[in-house]
Amino acid sequence: MNGYYELLGVNRDASLNEIKKAFRKKAKRLHPDIAGKDAEKMMRRLLIAYKTLSSEQRRFEYDKMYAHFAYKNGFNYREWLREQEDDPVSQAKLIFYELLHLEEDEAIAIWRKNGGIGFPIEQYLGRGDWMDCCFFLAEELDRRLHCFEAIMLLIKIMREERRKPYFRLFAPEIEKFIIEIAQQRLRKQVDDEIWNKCKEQLQDLGVLGEKID
């Protein structure tokens, strides 16, 4: 399992220019006309890695998270976490670990096994870590068109962000993401009852509710 730097093939102290060059080089190899449809998943992962490492704020957060969760020298941290099936703290850490290593399907499977949107990750990880973890989960769920689950996680994040800022300058992007999911994808997937419940929660967030039709 590799992280974003390994995926792009750059050092952890790589400059933005080096990251851009590495992305362009690998993206060319993964173009559908060259690599075929089998490269679609890898291209998506490459885009996520590039999007994260090319943003100063998101790169800082990723480096902090990776250092805390992913680098465990001397033993197989992932396998150790997997063995702790009855420990929700270990399972929450495992979900985050898999996300950081771009094992999104595995992370979602573990999350669902532990209750999905009913799994209180905020009780088992530090504040910044659970917010980051839920955001990454929401991104991946939305990509798989599981929009209701994605927006429920994002609402939870934004409620906490309203209470005490964490994402700060990145928060407006999350708000735009919520509106995009709600208007472009969620409304087509849910019935009127669920849609109205979602709208009520979005309206509780303030300006977001005003932008939802």
GROMACS .gro file of C-alpha atoms in nm, residues 15 29 47 58 76 81-82 84 92 111-112 118 129 139 207-208 210:
model
   17
   15SER     CA    1   0.841   2.111  -0.476
   29ARG     CA    2   0.084   0.687  -1.931
   47LEU     CA    3  -0.588   1.284  -0.950
   58ARG     CA    4  -0.439   1.995   0.205
   76ASN     CA    5   0.266  -0.432   1.040
   81LEU     CA    6  -0.546  -0.295   1.353
   82ARG     CA    7  -0.735  -0.555   1.152
   84GLN     CA    8  -0.869  -0.569   1.677
   92ALA     CA    9  -1.174   0.385   1.324
  111TRP     CA   10  -1.680   0.160   0.779
  112ARG     CA   11  -2.002  -0.009   0.671
  118GLY     CA   12  -2.417   0.523   1.247
  129ASP     CA   13  -0.850   1.330   1.251
  139GLU     CA   14  -1.543   1.213  -0.124
  207VAL     CA   15  -2.629   2.988   0.410
  208LEU     CA   16  -2.613   2.639   0.265
  210GLU     CA   17  -3.057   2.914   0.113
   0.00000   0.00000   0.00000
